[in-house]
């Protein structure tokens, strides 16, 4: 899953070409016939991400599972490729300064919601007391 998430996150970024080439080489060494079709798939998916602009993250979310299945199948058939997948993840990882996280948590009708993520996170607690007539029946 980490390999798929990293691969998809790299699409339409400055690390995409190197990441794509690393994946293609990884596959080419094990199945040269499959590499050409995979290149078309990679370029097509990266094109989808690029076309969506502001909605690119939604497209990336949709692409993670299919790529996770493809990478899992590769590792099932070629367990020796695990080190190559790890190397791709390390090479494609965006520097911490370029990473950002966003999280939205909502509580309704007297509920409480908590959340934290990333280094140096803090938790902010907000209580919502429903006005009269807002309480659930």
mmCIF file of N, CA and C in Angstrom:
data_model
loop_
_atom_site.group_PDB
_atom_site.id
_atom_site.type_symbol
_atom_site.label_atom_id
_atom_site.label_comp_id
_atom_site.label_asym_id
_atom_site.label_seq_id
_atom_site.Cartn_x
_atom_site.Cartn_y
_atom_site.Cartn_z
ATOM 1 N N UNK A 1 0.825 -1.192 0.000
ATOM 2 C CA UNK A 1 0.000 0.000 0.000
ATOM 3 C C UNK A 1 0.870 1.258 0.000
ATOM 4 N N UNK A 2 1.977 1.219 0.718
ATOM 5 C CA UNK A 2 2.878 2.370 0.740
ATOM 6 C C UNK A 2 3.445 2.634 -0.644
ATOM 7 N N UNK A 3 3.802 1.566 -1.352
ATOM 8 C CA UNK A 3 4.317 1.731 -2.711
ATOM 9 C C UNK A 3 3.290 2.375 -3.623
ATOM 10 N N UNK A 4 2.047 1.936 -3.538
ATOM 11 C CA UNK A 4 0.987 2.499 -4.370
ATOM 12 C C UNK A 4 0.710 3.942 -4.009
ATOM 13 N N UNK A 5 0.649 4.235 -2.728
ATOM 14 C CA UNK A 5 0.396 5.603 -2.282
ATOM 15 C C UNK A 5 1.513 6.534 -2.750
ATOM 16 N N UNK A 6 2.745 6.078 -2.636
ATOM 17 C CA UNK A 6 3.886 6.879 -3.067
ATOM 18 C C UNK A 6 3.864 7.089 -4.571
ATOM 19 N N UNK A 7 3.600 6.032 -5.316
ATOM 20 C CA UNK A 7 3.547 6.111 -6.780
ATOM 21 C C UNK A 7 2.493 7.118 -7.225
ATOM 22 N N UNK A 8 1.306 6.999 -6.694
ATOM 23 C CA UNK A 8 0.199 7.873 -7.086
ATOM 24 C C UNK A 8 0.442 9.314 -6.617
ATOM 25 N N UNK A 9 1.015 9.478 -5.431
ATOM 26 C CA UNK A 9 1.312 10.824 -4.934
ATOM 27 C C UNK A 9 2.334 11.532 -5.815
ATOM 28 N N UNK A 10 3.220 10.767 -6.450
ATOM 29 C CA UNK A 10 4.256 11.355 -7.303
ATOM 30 C C UNK A 10 3.707 11.827 -8.645
ATOM 31 N N UNK A 11 2.549 11.325 -9.054
ATOM 32 C CA UNK A 11 1.980 11.693 -10.351
ATOM 33 C C UNK A 11 1.763 13.202 -10.432
ATOM 34 N N UNK A 12 2.198 13.786 -11.552
ATOM 35 C CA UNK A 12 2.047 15.230 -11.817
ATOM 36 C C UNK A 12 2.849 16.081 -10.840
ATOM 37 N N UNK A 13 3.972 15.538 -10.328
ATOM 38 C CA UNK A 13 4.884 16.313 -9.483
ATOM 39 C C UNK A 13 6.260 16.312 -10.138
ATOM 40 N N UNK A 14 7.204 17.005 -9.533
ATOM 41 C CA UNK A 14 8.545 17.055 -10.099
ATOM 42 C C UNK A 14 9.316 15.745 -9.932
ATOM 43 N N UNK A 15 8.818 14.790 -9.154
ATOM 44 C CA UNK A 15 9.491 13.497 -9.010
ATOM 45 C C UNK A 15 8.842 12.417 -9.871
ATOM 46 N N UNK A 16 7.831 12.783 -10.674
ATOM 47 C CA UNK A 16 7.076 11.784 -11.418
ATOM 48 C C UNK A 16 7.925 11.009 -12.421
ATOM 49 N N UNK A 17 8.685 11.688 -13.247
ATOM 50 C CA UNK A 17 9.424 10.989 -14.298
ATOM 51 C C UNK A 17 10.372 9.938 -13.719
ATOM 52 N N UNK A 18 11.103 10.299 -12.681
ATOM 53 C CA UNK A 18 12.013 9.340 -12.056
ATOM 54 C C UNK A 18 11.268 8.186 -11.413
ATOM 55 N N UNK A 19 10.144 8.473 -10.783
ATOM 56 C CA UNK A 19 9.347 7.427 -10.143
ATOM 57 C C UNK A 19 8.777 6.481 -11.196
ATOM 58 N N UNK A 20 8.221 7.039 -12.267
ATOM 59 C CA UNK A 20 7.672 6.216 -13.351
ATOM 60 C C UNK A 20 8.763 5.319 -13.939
ATOM 61 N N UNK A 21 9.918 5.885 -14.216
ATOM 62 C CA UNK A 21 11.008 5.105 -14.798
ATOM 63 C C UNK A 21 11.488 4.011 -13.856
ATOM 64 N N UNK A 22 11.502 4.292 -12.564
ATOM 65 C CA UNK A 22 11.913 3.294 -11.570
ATOM 66 C C UNK A 22 10.934 2.112 -11.575
ATOM 67 N N UNK A 23 9.640 2.403 -11.621
ATOM 68 C CA UNK A 23 8.625 1.349 -11.642
ATOM 69 C C UNK A 23 8.718 0.548 -12.940
ATOM 70 N N UNK A 24 8.880 1.237 -14.050
ATOM 71 C CA UNK A 24 8.994 0.541 -15.342
ATOM 72 C C UNK A 24 10.217 -0.376 -15.368
ATOM 73 N N UNK A 25 11.327 0.079 -14.847
ATOM 74 C CA UNK A 25 12.526 -0.759 -14.799
ATOM 75 C C UNK A 25 12.317 -1.966 -13.895
ATOM 76 N N UNK A 26 11.658 -1.739 -12.776
ATOM 77 C CA UNK A 26 11.360 -2.824 -11.841
ATOM 78 C C UNK A 26 10.545 -3.918 -12.537
ATOM 79 N N UNK A 27 9.548 -3.523 -13.311
ATOM 80 C CA UNK A 27 8.691 -4.488 -14.016
ATOM 81 C C UNK A 27 9.436 -5.085 -15.214
ATOM 82 N N UNK A 28 10.149 -4.263 -15.959
ATOM 83 C CA UNK A 28 10.850 -4.716 -17.166
ATOM 84 C C UNK A 28 11.818 -5.858 -16.856
ATOM 85 N N UNK A 29 12.493 -5.799 -15.714
ATOM 86 C CA UNK A 29 13.446 -6.858 -15.349
ATOM 87 C C UNK A 29 12.763 -8.195 -15.095
ATOM 88 N N UNK A 30 11.483 -8.153 -14.793
ATOM 89 C CA UNK A 30 10.764 -9.377 -14.466
ATOM 90 C C UNK A 30 9.787 -9.813 -15.551
ATOM 91 N N UNK A 31 9.307 -8.865 -16.347
ATOM 92 C CA UNK A 31 8.314 -9.177 -17.377
ATOM 93 C C UNK A 31 8.356 -8.091 -18.453
ATOM 94 N N UNK A 32 9.290 -8.222 -19.397
ATOM 95 C CA UNK A 32 9.515 -7.199 -20.426
ATOM 96 C C UNK A 32 8.261 -6.936 -21.254
ATOM 97 N N UNK A 33 7.464 -7.963 -21.499
ATOM 98 C CA UNK A 33 6.247 -7.788 -22.302
ATOM 99 C C UNK A 33 5.230 -6.906 -21.588
ATOM 100 N N UNK A 34 5.186 -6.978 -20.294
ATOM 101 C CA UNK A 34 4.220 -6.214 -19.504
ATOM 102 C C UNK A 34 4.615 -4.737 -19.370
ATOM 103 N N UNK A 35 5.894 -4.431 -19.505
ATOM 104 C CA UNK A 35 6.381 -3.073 -19.259
ATOM 105 C C UNK A 35 5.761 -2.043 -20.207
ATOM 106 N N UNK A 36 5.569 -2.393 -21.480
ATOM 107 C CA UNK A 36 4.993 -1.434 -22.436
ATOM 108 C C UNK A 36 3.560 -1.072 -22.054
ATOM 109 N N UNK A 37 2.770 -2.066 -21.708
ATOM 110 C CA UNK A 37 1.383 -1.809 -21.302
ATOM 111 C C UNK A 37 1.348 -1.005 -20.001
ATOM 112 N N UNK A 38 2.262 -1.308 -19.118
ATOM 113 C CA UNK A 38 2.311 -0.600 -17.842
ATOM 114 C C UNK A 38 2.678 0.873 -18.051
ATOM 115 N N UNK A 39 3.563 1.138 -18.996
ATOM 116 C CA UNK A 39 3.941 2.529 -19.290
ATOM 117 C C UNK A 39 2.720 3.332 -19.740
ATOM 118 N N UNK A 40 1.894 2.722 -20.604
ATOM 119 C CA UNK A 40 0.673 3.385 -21.067
ATOM 120 C C UNK A 40 -0.254 3.660 -19.885
ATOM 121 N N UNK A 41 -0.399 2.688 -18.991
ATOM 122 C CA UNK A 41 -1.261 2.848 -17.812
ATOM 123 C C UNK A 41 -0.738 3.958 -16.897
ATOM 124 N N UNK A 42 0.558 3.942 -16.624
ATOM 125 C CA UNK A 42 1.157 4.966 -15.765
ATOM 126 C C UNK A 42 0.960 6.364 -16.352
ATOM 127 N N UNK A 43 1.264 6.508 -17.647
ATOM 128 C CA UNK A 43 1.132 7.816 -18.284
ATOM 129 C C UNK A 43 -0.329 8.268 -18.344
ATOM 130 N N UNK A 44 -1.236 7.336 -18.590
ATOM 131 C CA UNK A 44 -2.658 7.670 -18.614
ATOM 132 C C UNK A 44 -3.155 8.136 -17.259
ATOM 133 N N UNK A 45 -2.762 7.427 -16.199
ATOM 134 C CA UNK A 45 -3.196 7.804 -14.854
ATOM 135 C C UNK A 45 -2.585 9.147 -14.440
ATOM 136 N N UNK A 46 -1.325 9.357 -14.779
ATOM 137 C CA UNK A 46 -0.697 10.650 -14.467
ATOM 138 C C UNK A 46 -1.391 11.772 -15.239
ATOM 139 N N UNK A 47 -1.821 11.495 -16.447
ATOM 140 C CA UNK A 47 -2.565 12.477 -17.236
ATOM 141 C C UNK A 47 -3.887 12.836 -16.587
ATOM 142 N N UNK A 48 -4.567 11.838 -16.028
ATOM 143 C CA UNK A 48 -5.823 12.102 -15.311
ATOM 144 C C UNK A 48 -5.592 13.034 -14.132
ATOM 145 N N UNK A 49 -4.540 12.779 -13.382
ATOM 146 C CA UNK A 49 -4.216 13.620 -12.226
ATOM 147 C C UNK A 49 -3.932 15.042 -12.690
ATOM 148 N N UNK A 50 -3.153 15.178 -13.740
ATOM 149 C CA UNK A 50 -2.781 16.492 -14.253
ATOM 150 C C UNK A 50 -4.000 17.270 -14.755
ATOM 151 N N UNK A 51 -4.929 16.588 -15.423
ATOM 152 C CA UNK A 51 -6.129 17.233 -15.975
ATOM 153 C C UNK A 51 -7.049 17.786 -14.899
ATOM 154 N N UNK A 52 -7.056 17.164 -13.741
ATOM 155 C CA UNK A 52 -8.027 17.529 -12.708
ATOM 156 C C UNK A 52 -7.655 18.769 -11.917
ATOM 157 N N UNK A 53 -6.437 19.226 -11.999
ATOM 158 C CA UNK A 53 -6.046 20.461 -11.305
ATOM 159 C C UNK A 53 -6.356 20.413 -9.824
ATOM 160 N N UNK A 54 -7.307 21.232 -9.392
ATOM 161 C CA UNK A 54 -7.646 21.322 -7.971
ATOM 162 C C UNK A 54 -8.215 20.024 -7.406
ATOM 163 N N UNK A 55 -8.802 19.189 -8.256
ATOM 164 C CA UNK A 55 -9.372 17.921 -7.802
ATOM 165 C C UNK A 55 -8.403 16.749 -7.979
ATOM 166 N N UNK A 56 -7.127 17.042 -8.201
ATOM 167 C CA UNK A 56 -6.134 15.992 -8.438
ATOM 168 C C UNK A 56 -6.059 15.000 -7.277
ATOM 169 N N UNK A 57 -6.205 15.485 -6.044
ATOM 170 C CA UNK A 57 -6.127 14.576 -4.900
ATOM 171 C C UNK A 57 -7.276 13.573 -4.891
ATOM 172 N N UNK A 58 -8.433 13.969 -5.378
ATOM 173 C CA UNK A 58 -9.558 13.022 -5.470
ATOM 174 C C UNK A 58 -9.237 11.926 -6.480
ATOM 175 N N UNK A 59 -8.626 12.295 -7.590
ATOM 176 C CA UNK A 59 -8.230 11.304 -8.597
ATOM 177 C C UNK A 59 -7.164 10.384 -8.007
ATOM 178 N N UNK A 60 -6.202 10.961 -7.313
ATOM 179 C CA UNK A 60 -5.162 10.138 -6.677
ATOM 180 C C UNK A 60 -5.792 9.134 -5.712
ATOM 181 N N UNK A 61 -6.759 9.582 -4.920
ATOM 182 C CA UNK A 61 -7.439 8.667 -3.985
ATOM 183 C C UNK A 61 -8.050 7.486 -4.731
ATOM 184 N N UNK A 62 -8.657 7.752 -5.892
ATOM 185 C CA UNK A 62 -9.276 6.689 -6.687
ATOM 186 C C UNK A 62 -8.243 5.736 -7.282
ATOM 187 N N UNK A 63 -7.038 6.209 -7.514
ATOM 188 C CA UNK A 63 -6.014 5.397 -8.178
ATOM 189 C C UNK A 63 -5.192 4.531 -7.222
ATOM 190 N N UNK A 64 -5.213 4.821 -5.943
ATOM 191 C CA UNK A 64 -4.353 4.089 -5.007
ATOM 192 C C UNK A 64 -4.689 2.600 -4.978
ATOM 193 N N UNK A 65 -5.945 2.240 -4.841
ATOM 194 C CA UNK A 65 -6.299 0.814 -4.713
ATOM 195 C C UNK A 65 -5.903 -0.021 -5.939
ATOM 196 N N UNK A 66 -6.196 0.436 -7.165
ATOM 197 C CA UNK A 66 -5.757 -0.367 -8.314
ATOM 198 C C UNK A 66 -4.233 -0.540 -8.369
ATOM 199 N N UNK A 67 -3.486 0.508 -8.026
ATOM 200 C CA UNK A 67 -2.034 0.382 -8.030
ATOM 201 C C UNK A 67 -1.559 -0.499 -6.881
ATOM 202 N N UNK A 68 -2.253 -0.471 -5.769
ATOM 203 C CA UNK A 68 -1.902 -1.370 -4.655
ATOM 204 C C UNK A 68 -2.071 -2.822 -5.085
ATOM 205 N N UNK A 69 -3.157 -3.108 -5.819
ATOM 206 C CA UNK A 69 -3.369 -4.476 -6.310
ATOM 207 C C UNK A 69 -2.280 -4.874 -7.305
ATOM 208 N N UNK A 70 -1.902 -3.957 -8.204
ATOM 209 C CA UNK A 70 -0.861 -4.266 -9.195
ATOM 210 C C UNK A 70 0.487 -4.539 -8.509
ATOM 211 N N UNK A 71 0.835 -3.701 -7.547
ATOM 212 C CA UNK A 71 2.107 -3.886 -6.848
ATOM 213 C C UNK A 71 2.078 -5.152 -6.001
ATOM 214 N N UNK A 72 0.940 -5.433 -5.362
ATOM 215 C CA UNK A 72 0.817 -6.663 -4.570
ATOM 216 C C UNK A 72 0.970 -7.896 -5.462
ATOM 217 N N UNK A 73 0.391 -7.855 -6.660
ATOM 218 C CA UNK A 73 0.526 -8.991 -7.591
ATOM 219 C C UNK A 73 1.980 -9.166 -8.012
ATOM 220 N N UNK A 74 2.657 -8.052 -8.282
ATOM 221 C CA UNK A 74 4.073 -8.121 -8.640
ATOM 222 C C UNK A 74 4.878 -8.761 -7.513
ATOM 223 N N UNK A 75 4.631 -8.331 -6.280
ATOM 224 C CA UNK A 75 5.368 -8.866 -5.135
ATOM 225 C C UNK A 75 5.003 -10.314 -4.837
ATOM 226 N N UNK A 76 3.780 -10.690 -5.114
ATOM 227 C CA UNK A 76 3.379 -12.083 -4.925
ATOM 228 C C UNK A 76 4.131 -12.974 -5.911
ATOM 229 N N UNK A 77 4.226 -12.519 -7.171
ATOM 230 C CA UNK A 77 4.917 -13.303 -8.200
ATOM 231 C C UNK A 77 6.438 -13.186 -8.110
ATOM 232 N N UNK A 78 6.919 -12.065 -7.582
ATOM 233 C CA UNK A 78 8.364 -11.792 -7.509
ATOM 234 C C UNK A 78 8.708 -11.174 -6.156
ATOM 235 N N UNK A 79 8.711 -11.970 -5.091
ATOM 236 C CA UNK A 79 8.989 -11.428 -3.761
ATOM 237 C C UNK A 79 10.351 -10.739 -3.671
ATOM 238 N N UNK A 80 11.271 -11.101 -4.542
ATOM 239 C CA UNK A 80 12.590 -10.467 -4.529
ATOM 240 C C UNK A 80 12.529 -8.990 -4.942
ATOM 241 N N UNK A 81 11.398 -8.550 -5.471
ATOM 242 C CA UNK A 81 11.235 -7.154 -5.898
ATOM 243 C C UNK A 81 10.937 -6.216 -4.723
ATOM 244 N N UNK A 82 10.763 -6.758 -3.533
ATOM 245 C CA UNK A 82 10.400 -5.927 -2.371
ATOM 246 C C UNK A 82 11.418 -4.824 -2.117
ATOM 247 N N UNK A 83 12.704 -5.137 -2.231
ATOM 248 C CA UNK A 83 13.724 -4.106 -2.008
ATOM 249 C C UNK A 83 13.640 -3.008 -3.063
ATOM 250 N N UNK A 84 13.313 -3.385 -4.293
ATOM 251 C CA UNK A 84 13.164 -2.387 -5.358
ATOM 252 C C UNK A 84 11.968 -1.476 -5.093
ATOM 253 N N UNK A 85 10.880 -2.041 -4.589
ATOM 254 C CA UNK A 85 9.709 -1.220 -4.261
ATOM 255 C C UNK A 85 10.048 -0.264 -3.116
ATOM 256 N N UNK A 86 10.756 -0.773 -2.105
ATOM 257 C CA UNK A 86 11.171 0.092 -0.997
ATOM 258 C C UNK A 86 12.062 1.233 -1.500
ATOM 259 N N UNK A 87 12.974 0.921 -2.409
ATOM 260 C CA UNK A 87 13.864 1.954 -2.959
ATOM 261 C C UNK A 87 13.064 3.011 -3.725
ATOM 262 N N UNK A 88 12.055 2.568 -4.478
ATOM 263 C CA UNK A 88 11.193 3.512 -5.200
ATOM 264 C C UNK A 88 10.486 4.438 -4.221
ATOM 265 N N UNK A 89 9.999 3.896 -3.122
ATOM 266 C CA UNK A 89 9.303 4.696 -2.105
ATOM 267 C C UNK A 89 10.255 5.738 -1.521
ATOM 268 N N UNK A 90 11.466 5.309 -1.189
ATOM 269 C CA UNK A 90 12.430 6.245 -0.603
ATOM 270 C C UNK A 90 12.828 7.341 -1.584
ATOM 271 N N UNK A 91 13.036 6.976 -2.847
ATOM 272 C CA UNK A 91 13.457 7.956 -3.853
ATOM 273 C C UNK A 91 12.349 8.944 -4.197
ATOM 274 N N UNK A 92 11.107 8.472 -4.188
ATOM 275 C CA UNK A 92 9.983 9.316 -4.606
ATOM 276 C C UNK A 92 9.404 10.136 -3.475
ATOM 277 N N UNK A 93 9.770 9.820 -2.243
ATOM 278 C CA UNK A 93 9.187 10.527 -1.101
ATOM 279 C C UNK A 93 9.471 12.020 -1.209
ATOM 280 N N UNK A 94 8.423 12.808 -1.051
ATOM 281 C CA UNK A 94 8.573 14.253 -1.075
ATOM 282 C C UNK A 94 9.249 14.699 0.214
ATOM 283 N N UNK A 95 10.095 15.718 0.155
ATOM 284 C CA UNK A 95 10.715 16.206 1.392
ATOM 285 C C UNK A 95 9.648 16.690 2.371
ATOM 286 N N UNK A 96 9.943 16.590 3.650
ATOM 287 C CA UNK A 96 8.958 16.987 4.668
ATOM 288 C C UNK A 96 8.453 18.402 4.467
ATOM 289 N N UNK A 97 9.301 19.290 3.966
ATOM 290 C CA UNK A 97 8.865 20.672 3.770
ATOM 291 C C UNK A 97 7.802 20.780 2.686
ATOM 292 N N UNK A 98 7.715 19.774 1.785
ATOM 293 C CA UNK A 98 6.729 19.816 0.707
ATOM 294 C C UNK A 98 5.466 19.044 1.062
ATOM 295 N N UNK A 99 5.472 18.348 2.203
ATOM 296 C CA UNK A 99 4.318 17.571 2.592
ATOM 297 C C UNK A 99 3.339 18.452 3.357
ATOM 298 N N UNK A 100 2.084 18.177 3.177
ATOM 299 C CA UNK A 100 1.085 18.873 3.971
ATOM 300 C C UNK A 100 -0.055 17.916 4.264
ATOM 301 N N UNK A 101 -0.699 18.131 5.349
ATOM 302 C CA UNK A 101 -1.813 17.292 5.747
ATOM 303 C C UNK A 101 -3.024 18.169 5.955
ATOM 304 N N UNK A 102 -4.178 17.619 5.699
ATOM 305 C CA UNK A 102 -5.424 18.321 5.948
ATOM 306 C C UNK A 102 -6.398 17.325 6.544
ATOM 307 N N UNK A 103 -7.100 17.743 7.548
ATOM 308 C CA UNK A 103 -8.046 16.849 8.202
ATOM 309 C C UNK A 103 -9.238 17.679 8.655
ATOM 310 N N UNK A 104 -10.418 17.189 8.383
ATOM 311 C CA UNK A 104 -11.641 17.885 8.788
ATOM 312 C C UNK A 104 -12.482 16.913 9.595
ATOM 313 N N UNK A 105 -12.782 17.299 10.814
ATOM 314 C CA UNK A 105 -13.570 16.459 11.706
ATOM 315 C C UNK A 105 -14.726 17.298 12.216
ATOM 316 N N UNK A 106 -15.910 16.739 12.170
ATOM 317 C CA UNK A 106 -17.096 17.478 12.586
ATOM 318 C C UNK A 106 -17.876 16.664 13.604
ATOM 319 N N UNK A 107 -18.331 17.334 14.641
ATOM 320 C CA UNK A 107 -19.201 16.707 15.625
ATOM 321 C C UNK A 107 -20.529 17.451 15.611
ATOM 322 N N UNK A 108 -21.606 16.727 15.738
ATOM 323 C CA UNK A 108 -22.942 17.324 15.721
ATOM 324 C C UNK A 108 -23.727 16.890 16.953
ATOM 325 N N UNK A 109 -24.708 17.675 17.269
ATOM 326 C CA UNK A 109 -25.698 17.353 18.303
ATOM 327 C C UNK A 109 -25.074 16.918 19.620
ATOM 328 N N UNK A 110 -24.180 17.741 20.140
ATOM 329 C CA UNK A 110 -23.594 17.461 21.449
ATOM 330 C C UNK A 110 -22.441 16.483 21.415
ATOM 331 N N UNK A 111 -22.011 16.038 20.247
ATOM 332 C CA UNK A 111 -20.906 15.096 20.128
ATOM 333 C C UNK A 111 -19.561 15.778 20.327
ATOM 334 N N UNK A 112 -18.524 14.984 20.448
ATOM 335 C CA UNK A 112 -17.163 15.504 20.568
ATOM 336 C C UNK A 112 -16.337 14.886 19.453
ATOM 337 N N UNK A 113 -15.395 15.638 18.918
ATOM 338 C CA UNK A 113 -14.523 15.142 17.862
ATOM 339 C C UNK A 113 -13.091 15.525 18.186
ATOM 340 N N UNK A 114 -12.154 14.613 17.949
ATOM 341 C CA UNK A 114 -10.744 14.843 18.233
ATOM 342 C C UNK A 114 -9.942 14.431 17.000
ATOM 343 N N UNK A 115 -8.809 15.077 16.797
ATOM 344 C CA UNK A 115 -7.963 14.689 15.681
ATOM 345 C C UNK A 115 -6.574 15.267 15.815
ATOM 346 N N UNK A 116 -5.599 14.538 15.328
ATOM 347 C CA UNK A 116 -4.215 15.007 15.284
ATOM 348 C C UNK A 116 -3.503 14.205 14.210
ATOM 349 N N UNK A 117 -2.557 14.835 13.532
ATOM 350 C CA UNK A 117 -1.763 14.110 12.556
ATOM 351 C C UNK A 117 -0.481 14.870 12.278
ATOM 352 N N UNK A 118 0.549 14.149 11.920
ATOM 353 C CA UNK A 118 1.812 14.770 11.577
ATOM 354 C C UNK A 118 2.632 15.175 12.785
ATOM 355 N N UNK A 119 3.913 15.426 12.545
ATOM 356 C CA UNK A 119 4.813 15.814 13.637
ATOM 357 C C UNK A 119 4.400 17.149 14.253
ATOM 358 N N UNK A 120 4.512 17.248 15.544
ATOM 359 C CA UNK A 120 4.199 18.492 16.239
ATOM 360 C C UNK A 120 2.726 18.820 16.258
ATOM 361 N N UNK A 121 1.879 17.824 16.087
ATOM 362 C CA UNK A 121 0.443 18.072 16.064
ATOM 363 C C UNK A 121 -0.075 18.437 17.439
ATOM 364 N N UNK A 122 -1.163 19.141 17.449
ATOM 365 C CA UNK A 122 -1.853 19.418 18.693
ATOM 366 C C UNK A 122 -3.323 19.097 18.483
ATOM 367 N N UNK A 123 -4.008 18.883 19.566
ATOM 368 C CA UNK A 123 -5.425 18.544 19.503
ATOM 369 C C UNK A 123 -6.214 19.732 20.010
ATOM 370 N N UNK A 124 -7.191 20.145 19.240
ATOM 371 C CA UNK A 124 -8.083 21.227 19.633
ATOM 372 C C UNK A 124 -9.450 20.607 19.868
ATOM 373 N N UNK A 125 -10.015 20.885 21.003
ATOM 374 C CA UNK A 125 -11.309 20.321 21.354
ATOM 375 C C UNK A 125 -12.357 21.405 21.245
ATOM 376 N N UNK A 126 -13.394 21.118 20.494
ATOM 377 C CA UNK A 126 -14.499 22.057 20.322
ATOM 378 C C UNK A 126 -15.778 21.352 20.749
ATOM 379 N N UNK A 127 -16.518 21.983 21.607
ATOM 380 C CA UNK A 127 -17.794 21.410 22.037
ATOM 381 C C UNK A 127 -18.916 22.201 21.398
ATOM 382 N N UNK A 128 -19.889 21.475 20.960
ATOM 383 C CA UNK A 128 -21.065 22.114 20.372
ATOM 384 C C UNK A 128 -22.256 21.757 21.254
ATOM 385 N N UNK A 129 -22.826 22.756 21.848
ATOM 386 C CA UNK A 129 -24.033 22.522 22.634
ATOM 387 C C UNK A 129 -25.202 22.969 21.788
ATOM 388 N N UNK A 130 -26.051 22.059 21.463
ATOM 389 C CA UNK A 130 -27.168 22.421 20.588
ATOM 390 C C UNK A 130 -28.106 23.423 21.256
ATOM 391 N N UNK A 131 -28.575 24.349 20.470
ATOM 392 C CA UNK A 131 -29.581 25.298 20.963
ATOM 393 C C UNK A 131 -30.875 24.551 21.172
ATOM 394 N N UNK A 132 -31.758 25.100 21.971
ATOM 395 C CA UNK A 132 -33.032 24.414 22.180
ATOM 396 C C UNK A 132 -33.711 24.181 20.852
ATOM 397 N N UNK A 133 -34.218 23.022 20.672
ATOM 398 C CA UNK A 133 -34.866 22.664 19.405
ATOM 399 C C UNK A 133 -33.911 21.975 18.450
ATOM 400 N N UNK A 134 -32.578 22.071 18.700
ATOM 401 C CA UNK A 134 -31.589 21.417 17.836
ATOM 402 C C UNK A 134 -31.285 19.993 18.282
ATOM 403 N N UNK A 135 -31.609 19.688 19.527
ATOM 404 C CA UNK A 135 -31.253 18.371 20.055
ATOM 405 C C UNK A 135 -32.004 17.276 19.326
ATOM 406 N N UNK A 136 -31.360 16.120 19.160
ATOM 407 C CA UNK A 136 -32.037 15.014 18.496
ATOM 408 C C UNK A 136 -33.243 14.545 19.289
ATOM 409 N N UNK A 137 -34.205 14.026 18.585
ATOM 410 C CA UNK A 137 -35.435 13.559 19.217
ATOM 411 C C UNK A 137 -35.226 12.155 19.731
#
